[in-house]
């Protein structure tokens, strides 16, 4: 008899975290804040193009660097960056409200669609005056 194990239980637990927009982690003794990148507008997509998509605001604490998960979370493409109109220094709190998205398949993004995952890693600034 063959028993097929299904990861549905684990998937459901992770989905519950995603609904809140975060699933914080640790790497060794380093806490990593994890946030979902969610579309805040509807937009038509053309394969091979890159677009700017309005996203639900993501707060980025001071002294945290952001990395985007390499696993594509949307079938139409991949988020390659998040940000806002104004550059804010690493030493200050900031908010991301736009995402750069590379389209790999024609389609449509709808408000509320998952675009990707953002990890926020705390850092210590050790050289403030780099020349």
mmCIF file with all atom_site columns, C-alpha atoms in Angstrom:
data_model
loop_
_atom_site.group_PDB
_atom_site.id
_atom_site.type_symbol
_atom_site.label_atom_id
_atom_site.label_alt_id
_atom_site.label_comp_id
_atom_site.label_asym_id
_atom_site.label_entity_id
_atom_site.label_seq_id
_atom_site.pdbx_PDB_ins_code
_atom_site.Cartn_x
_atom_site.Cartn_y
_atom_site.Cartn_z
_atom_site.occupancy
_atom_site.B_iso_or_equiv
_atom_site.pdbx_formal_charge
_atom_site.auth_seq_id
_atom_site.auth_comp_id
_atom_site.auth_asym_id
_atom_site.auth_atom_id
_atom_site.pdbx_PDB_model_num
ATOM 1   C CA . UNK A 1 1   ? 0.000  0.000  0.000   1.00 0.00 ? 1   UNK A CA 1
ATOM 2   C CA . UNK A 1 2   ? 1.294  3.436  -0.958  1.00 0.00 ? 2   UNK A CA 1
ATOM 3   C CA . UNK A 1 3   ? 0.498  6.382  1.248   1.00 0.00 ? 3   UNK A CA 1
ATOM 4   C CA . UNK A 1 4   ? 0.636  9.798  -0.377  1.00 0.00 ? 4   UNK A CA 1
ATOM 5   C CA . UNK A 1 5   ? 1.316  12.601 2.061   1.00 0.00 ? 5   UNK A CA 1
ATOM 6   C CA . UNK A 1 6   ? -0.160 15.948 1.241   1.00 0.00 ? 6   UNK A CA 1
ATOM 7   C CA . UNK A 1 7   ? 1.255  19.258 2.524   1.00 0.00 ? 7   UNK A CA 1
ATOM 8   C CA . UNK A 1 8   ? -2.251 20.798 2.777   1.00 0.00 ? 8   UNK A CA 1
ATOM 9   C CA . UNK A 1 9   ? -2.060 21.249 6.574   1.00 0.00 ? 9   UNK A CA 1
ATOM 10  C CA . UNK A 1 10  ? 1.260  23.072 6.336   1.00 0.00 ? 10  UNK A CA 1
ATOM 11  C CA . UNK A 1 11  ? -0.014 25.121 3.392   1.00 0.00 ? 11  UNK A CA 1
ATOM 12  C CA . UNK A 1 12  ? -3.121 26.147 5.370   1.00 0.00 ? 12  UNK A CA 1
ATOM 13  C CA . UNK A 1 13  ? -0.987 27.269 8.341   1.00 0.00 ? 13  UNK A CA 1
ATOM 14  C CA . UNK A 1 14  ? 1.268  29.322 6.084   1.00 0.00 ? 14  UNK A CA 1
ATOM 15  C CA . UNK A 1 15  ? -1.766 30.815 4.319   1.00 0.00 ? 15  UNK A CA 1
ATOM 16  C CA . UNK A 1 16  ? -3.090 32.025 7.670   1.00 0.00 ? 16  UNK A CA 1
ATOM 17  C CA . UNK A 1 17  ? 0.175  33.925 8.212   1.00 0.00 ? 17  UNK A CA 1
ATOM 18  C CA . UNK A 1 18  ? -0.079 35.379 4.699   1.00 0.00 ? 18  UNK A CA 1
ATOM 19  C CA . UNK A 1 19  ? -3.539 36.793 5.439   1.00 0.00 ? 19  UNK A CA 1
ATOM 20  C CA . UNK A 1 20  ? -1.982 38.980 8.126   1.00 0.00 ? 20  UNK A CA 1
ATOM 21  C CA . UNK A 1 21  ? 0.714  40.088 5.678   1.00 0.00 ? 21  UNK A CA 1
ATOM 22  C CA . UNK A 1 22  ? 3.621  38.737 7.671   1.00 0.00 ? 22  UNK A CA 1
ATOM 23  C CA . UNK A 1 23  ? 5.363  35.623 8.886   1.00 0.00 ? 23  UNK A CA 1
ATOM 24  C CA . UNK A 1 24  ? 8.409  36.668 10.894  1.00 0.00 ? 24  UNK A CA 1
ATOM 25  C CA . UNK A 1 25  ? 11.393 34.308 10.956  1.00 0.00 ? 25  UNK A CA 1
ATOM 26  C CA . UNK A 1 26  ? 14.819 33.896 12.500  1.00 0.00 ? 26  UNK A CA 1
ATOM 27  C CA . UNK A 1 27  ? 18.115 32.988 10.872  1.00 0.00 ? 27  UNK A CA 1
ATOM 28  C CA . UNK A 1 28  ? 20.355 31.937 13.721  1.00 0.00 ? 28  UNK A CA 1
ATOM 29  C CA . UNK A 1 29  ? 19.811 34.723 16.218  1.00 0.00 ? 29  UNK A CA 1
ATOM 30  C CA . UNK A 1 30  ? 18.861 37.295 13.543  1.00 0.00 ? 30  UNK A CA 1
ATOM 31  C CA . UNK A 1 31  ? 15.138 38.103 13.408  1.00 0.00 ? 31  UNK A CA 1
ATOM 32  C CA . UNK A 1 32  ? 13.855 38.503 9.842   1.00 0.00 ? 32  UNK A CA 1
ATOM 33  C CA . UNK A 1 33  ? 10.574 40.295 9.221   1.00 0.00 ? 33  UNK A CA 1
ATOM 34  C CA . UNK A 1 34  ? 8.604  38.789 6.342   1.00 0.00 ? 34  UNK A CA 1
ATOM 35  C CA . UNK A 1 35  ? 5.895  40.716 4.468   1.00 0.00 ? 35  UNK A CA 1
ATOM 36  C CA . UNK A 1 36  ? 3.683  39.904 1.512   1.00 0.00 ? 36  UNK A CA 1
ATOM 37  C CA . UNK A 1 37  ? 3.670  42.163 -1.545  1.00 0.00 ? 37  UNK A CA 1
ATOM 38  C CA . UNK A 1 38  ? 0.028  42.630 -2.574  1.00 0.00 ? 38  UNK A CA 1
ATOM 39  C CA . UNK A 1 39  ? -1.349 44.571 -5.569  1.00 0.00 ? 39  UNK A CA 1
ATOM 40  C CA . UNK A 1 40  ? -3.447 47.620 -4.726  1.00 0.00 ? 40  UNK A CA 1
ATOM 41  C CA . UNK A 1 41  ? -4.745 48.200 -8.266  1.00 0.00 ? 41  UNK A CA 1
ATOM 42  C CA . UNK A 1 42  ? -5.912 46.364 -11.381 1.00 0.00 ? 42  UNK A CA 1
ATOM 43  C CA . UNK A 1 43  ? -3.473 46.396 -14.305 1.00 0.00 ? 43  UNK A CA 1
ATOM 44  C CA . UNK A 1 44  ? -3.244 44.717 -17.735 1.00 0.00 ? 44  UNK A CA 1
ATOM 45  C CA . UNK A 1 45  ? 0.030  42.903 -18.454 1.00 0.00 ? 45  UNK A CA 1
ATOM 46  C CA . UNK A 1 46  ? 1.923  42.362 -21.710 1.00 0.00 ? 46  UNK A CA 1
ATOM 47  C CA . UNK A 1 47  ? 4.527  39.631 -21.889 1.00 0.00 ? 47  UNK A CA 1
ATOM 48  C CA . UNK A 1 48  ? 8.112  40.895 -21.981 1.00 0.00 ? 48  UNK A CA 1
ATOM 49  C CA . UNK A 1 49  ? 7.321  44.286 -20.428 1.00 0.00 ? 49  UNK A CA 1
ATOM 50  C CA . UNK A 1 50  ? 7.996  45.628 -16.965 1.00 0.00 ? 50  UNK A CA 1
ATOM 51  C CA . UNK A 1 51  ? 5.409  47.683 -15.119 1.00 0.00 ? 51  UNK A CA 1
ATOM 52  C CA . UNK A 1 52  ? 5.064  49.713 -11.949 1.00 0.00 ? 52  UNK A CA 1
ATOM 53  C CA . UNK A 1 53  ? 2.219  48.401 -9.780  1.00 0.00 ? 53  UNK A CA 1
ATOM 54  C CA . UNK A 1 54  ? 0.694  50.199 -6.818  1.00 0.00 ? 54  UNK A CA 1
ATOM 55  C CA . UNK A 1 55  ? 0.926  47.895 -3.774  1.00 0.00 ? 55  UNK A CA 1
ATOM 56  C CA . UNK A 1 56  ? -0.569 47.857 -0.303  1.00 0.00 ? 56  UNK A CA 1
ATOM 57  C CA . UNK A 1 57  ? 1.800  49.853 1.870   1.00 0.00 ? 57  UNK A CA 1
ATOM 58  C CA . UNK A 1 58  ? 4.631  47.966 3.527   1.00 0.00 ? 58  UNK A CA 1
ATOM 59  C CA . UNK A 1 59  ? 6.370  49.621 6.473   1.00 0.00 ? 59  UNK A CA 1
ATOM 60  C CA . UNK A 1 60  ? 10.130 49.161 6.413   1.00 0.00 ? 60  UNK A CA 1
ATOM 61  C CA . UNK A 1 61  ? 11.765 49.902 9.766   1.00 0.00 ? 61  UNK A CA 1
ATOM 62  C CA . UNK A 1 62  ? 14.939 51.966 9.991   1.00 0.00 ? 62  UNK A CA 1
ATOM 63  C CA . UNK A 1 63  ? 18.170 49.973 9.651   1.00 0.00 ? 63  UNK A CA 1
ATOM 64  C CA . UNK A 1 64  ? 16.547 47.085 7.750   1.00 0.00 ? 64  UNK A CA 1
ATOM 65  C CA . UNK A 1 65  ? 17.501 45.969 4.246   1.00 0.00 ? 65  UNK A CA 1
ATOM 66  C CA . UNK A 1 66  ? 14.888 44.409 2.003   1.00 0.00 ? 66  UNK A CA 1
ATOM 67  C CA . UNK A 1 67  ? 15.254 41.312 -0.148  1.00 0.00 ? 67  UNK A CA 1
ATOM 68  C CA . UNK A 1 68  ? 12.636 39.837 -2.458  1.00 0.00 ? 68  UNK A CA 1
ATOM 69  C CA . UNK A 1 69  ? 12.003 36.104 -2.498  1.00 0.00 ? 69  UNK A CA 1
ATOM 70  C CA . UNK A 1 70  ? 13.383 34.423 -5.621  1.00 0.00 ? 70  UNK A CA 1
ATOM 71  C CA . UNK A 1 71  ? 10.447 32.041 -5.892  1.00 0.00 ? 71  UNK A CA 1
ATOM 72  C CA . UNK A 1 72  ? 7.893  33.674 -8.211  1.00 0.00 ? 72  UNK A CA 1
ATOM 73  C CA . UNK A 1 73  ? 4.612  34.038 -6.324  1.00 0.00 ? 73  UNK A CA 1
ATOM 74  C CA . UNK A 1 74  ? 2.542  35.162 -9.317  1.00 0.00 ? 74  UNK A CA 1
ATOM 75  C CA . UNK A 1 75  ? 2.033  33.207 -12.541 1.00 0.00 ? 75  UNK A CA 1
ATOM 76  C CA . UNK A 1 76  ? 2.246  36.359 -14.677 1.00 0.00 ? 76  UNK A CA 1
ATOM 77  C CA . UNK A 1 77  ? 5.705  37.483 -13.573 1.00 0.00 ? 77  UNK A CA 1
ATOM 78  C CA . UNK A 1 78  ? 8.024  38.466 -10.785 1.00 0.00 ? 78  UNK A CA 1
ATOM 79  C CA . UNK A 1 79  ? 8.443  41.444 -8.493  1.00 0.00 ? 79  UNK A CA 1
ATOM 80  C CA . UNK A 1 80  ? 12.001 42.729 -8.766  1.00 0.00 ? 80  UNK A CA 1
ATOM 81  C CA . UNK A 1 81  ? 11.883 45.793 -6.490  1.00 0.00 ? 81  UNK A CA 1
ATOM 82  C CA . UNK A 1 82  ? 9.676  47.780 -4.114  1.00 0.00 ? 82  UNK A CA 1
ATOM 83  C CA . UNK A 1 83  ? 9.875  51.419 -3.119  1.00 0.00 ? 83  UNK A CA 1
ATOM 84  C CA . UNK A 1 84  ? 8.255  54.817 -3.176  1.00 0.00 ? 84  UNK A CA 1
ATOM 85  C CA . UNK A 1 85  ? 8.664  58.068 -5.086  1.00 0.00 ? 85  UNK A CA 1
ATOM 86  C CA . UNK A 1 86  ? 11.221 59.444 -2.638  1.00 0.00 ? 86  UNK A CA 1
ATOM 87  C CA . UNK A 1 87  ? 14.450 57.753 -1.589  1.00 0.00 ? 87  UNK A CA 1
ATOM 88  C CA . UNK A 1 88  ? 14.693 57.513 2.203   1.00 0.00 ? 88  UNK A CA 1
ATOM 89  C CA . UNK A 1 89  ? 18.059 56.718 3.863   1.00 0.00 ? 89  UNK A CA 1
ATOM 90  C CA . UNK A 1 90  ? 18.633 53.330 5.474   1.00 0.00 ? 90  UNK A CA 1
ATOM 91  C CA . UNK A 1 91  ? 18.770 55.016 8.891   1.00 0.00 ? 91  UNK A CA 1
ATOM 92  C CA . UNK A 1 92  ? 15.099 56.119 8.662   1.00 0.00 ? 92  UNK A CA 1
ATOM 93  C CA . UNK A 1 93  ? 11.709 54.372 8.667   1.00 0.00 ? 93  UNK A CA 1
ATOM 94  C CA . UNK A 1 94  ? 10.139 54.168 5.219   1.00 0.00 ? 94  UNK A CA 1
ATOM 95  C CA . UNK A 1 95  ? 7.084  52.875 3.387   1.00 0.00 ? 95  UNK A CA 1
ATOM 96  C CA . UNK A 1 96  ? 6.997  50.967 0.089   1.00 0.00 ? 96  UNK A CA 1
ATOM 97  C CA . UNK A 1 97  ? 3.892  51.614 -2.016  1.00 0.00 ? 97  UNK A CA 1
ATOM 98  C CA . UNK A 1 98  ? 5.030  50.598 -5.521  1.00 0.00 ? 98  UNK A CA 1
ATOM 99  C CA . UNK A 1 99  ? 6.531  47.468 -7.023  1.00 0.00 ? 99  UNK A CA 1
ATOM 100 C CA . UNK A 1 100 ? 8.517  46.964 -10.207 1.00 0.00 ? 100 UNK A CA 1
ATOM 101 C CA . UNK A 1 101 ? 7.116  43.837 -11.878 1.00 0.00 ? 101 UNK A CA 1
ATOM 102 C CA . UNK A 1 102 ? 8.565  41.952 -14.861 1.00 0.00 ? 102 UNK A CA 1
ATOM 103 C CA . UNK A 1 103 ? 5.828  40.311 -16.939 1.00 0.00 ? 103 UNK A CA 1
ATOM 104 C CA . UNK A 1 104 ? 6.451  36.787 -18.266 1.00 0.00 ? 104 UNK A CA 1
ATOM 105 C CA . UNK A 1 105 ? 2.885  36.016 -19.427 1.00 0.00 ? 105 UNK A CA 1
ATOM 106 C CA . UNK A 1 106 ? 0.027  38.143 -20.750 1.00 0.00 ? 106 UNK A CA 1
ATOM 107 C CA . UNK A 1 107 ? -2.784 38.607 -18.264 1.00 0.00 ? 107 UNK A CA 1
ATOM 108 C CA . UNK A 1 108 ? -4.153 40.855 -15.596 1.00 0.00 ? 108 UNK A CA 1
ATOM 109 C CA . UNK A 1 109 ? -3.208 41.685 -12.028 1.00 0.00 ? 109 UNK A CA 1
ATOM 110 C CA . UNK A 1 110 ? -6.196 42.439 -9.841  1.00 0.00 ? 110 UNK A CA 1
ATOM 111 C CA . UNK A 1 111 ? -6.293 44.403 -6.599  1.00 0.00 ? 111 UNK A CA 1
ATOM 112 C CA . UNK A 1 112 ? -5.481 41.958 -3.771  1.00 0.00 ? 112 UNK A CA 1
ATOM 113 C CA . UNK A 1 113 ? -3.342 39.593 -5.901  1.00 0.00 ? 113 UNK A CA 1
ATOM 114 C CA . UNK A 1 114 ? -0.153 38.280 -4.324  1.00 0.00 ? 114 UNK A CA 1
ATOM 115 C CA . UNK A 1 115 ? 2.927  39.581 -6.154  1.00 0.00 ? 115 UNK A CA 1
ATOM 116 C CA . UNK A 1 116 ? 5.723  38.274 -3.949  1.00 0.00 ? 116 UNK A CA 1
ATOM 117 C CA . UNK A 1 117 ? 7.370  38.194 -0.542  1.00 0.00 ? 117 UNK A CA 1
ATOM 118 C CA . UNK A 1 118 ? 9.663  40.743 1.066   1.00 0.00 ? 118 UNK A CA 1
ATOM 119 C CA . UNK A 1 119 ? 12.174 39.882 3.788   1.00 0.00 ? 119 UNK A CA 1
ATOM 120 C CA . UNK A 1 120 ? 13.391 42.701 6.023   1.00 0.00 ? 120 UNK A CA 1
ATOM 121 C CA . UNK A 1 121 ? 16.752 41.992 7.623   1.00 0.00 ? 121 UNK A CA 1
ATOM 122 C CA . UNK A 1 122 ? 18.088 44.161 10.467  1.00 0.00 ? 122 UNK A CA 1
ATOM 123 C CA . UNK A 1 123 ? 21.540 45.649 9.978   1.00 0.00 ? 123 UNK A CA 1
ATOM 124 C CA . UNK A 1 124 ? 23.919 47.778 11.998  1.00 0.00 ? 124 UNK A CA 1
ATOM 125 C CA . UNK A 1 125 ? 25.413 50.804 10.266  1.00 0.00 ? 125 UNK A CA 1
ATOM 126 C CA . UNK A 1 126 ? 29.127 50.795 11.079  1.00 0.00 ? 126 UNK A CA 1
ATOM 127 C CA . UNK A 1 127 ? 30.527 53.382 8.659   1.00 0.00 ? 127 UNK A CA 1
ATOM 128 C CA . UNK A 1 128 ? 28.220 56.386 8.293   1.00 0.00 ? 128 UNK A CA 1
ATOM 129 C CA . UNK A 1 129 ? 30.572 58.517 6.228   1.00 0.00 ? 129 UNK A CA 1
ATOM 130 C CA . UNK A 1 130 ? 31.631 56.445 3.231   1.00 0.00 ? 130 UNK A CA 1
ATOM 131 C CA . UNK A 1 131 ? 33.443 58.620 0.687   1.00 0.00 ? 131 UNK A CA 1
#
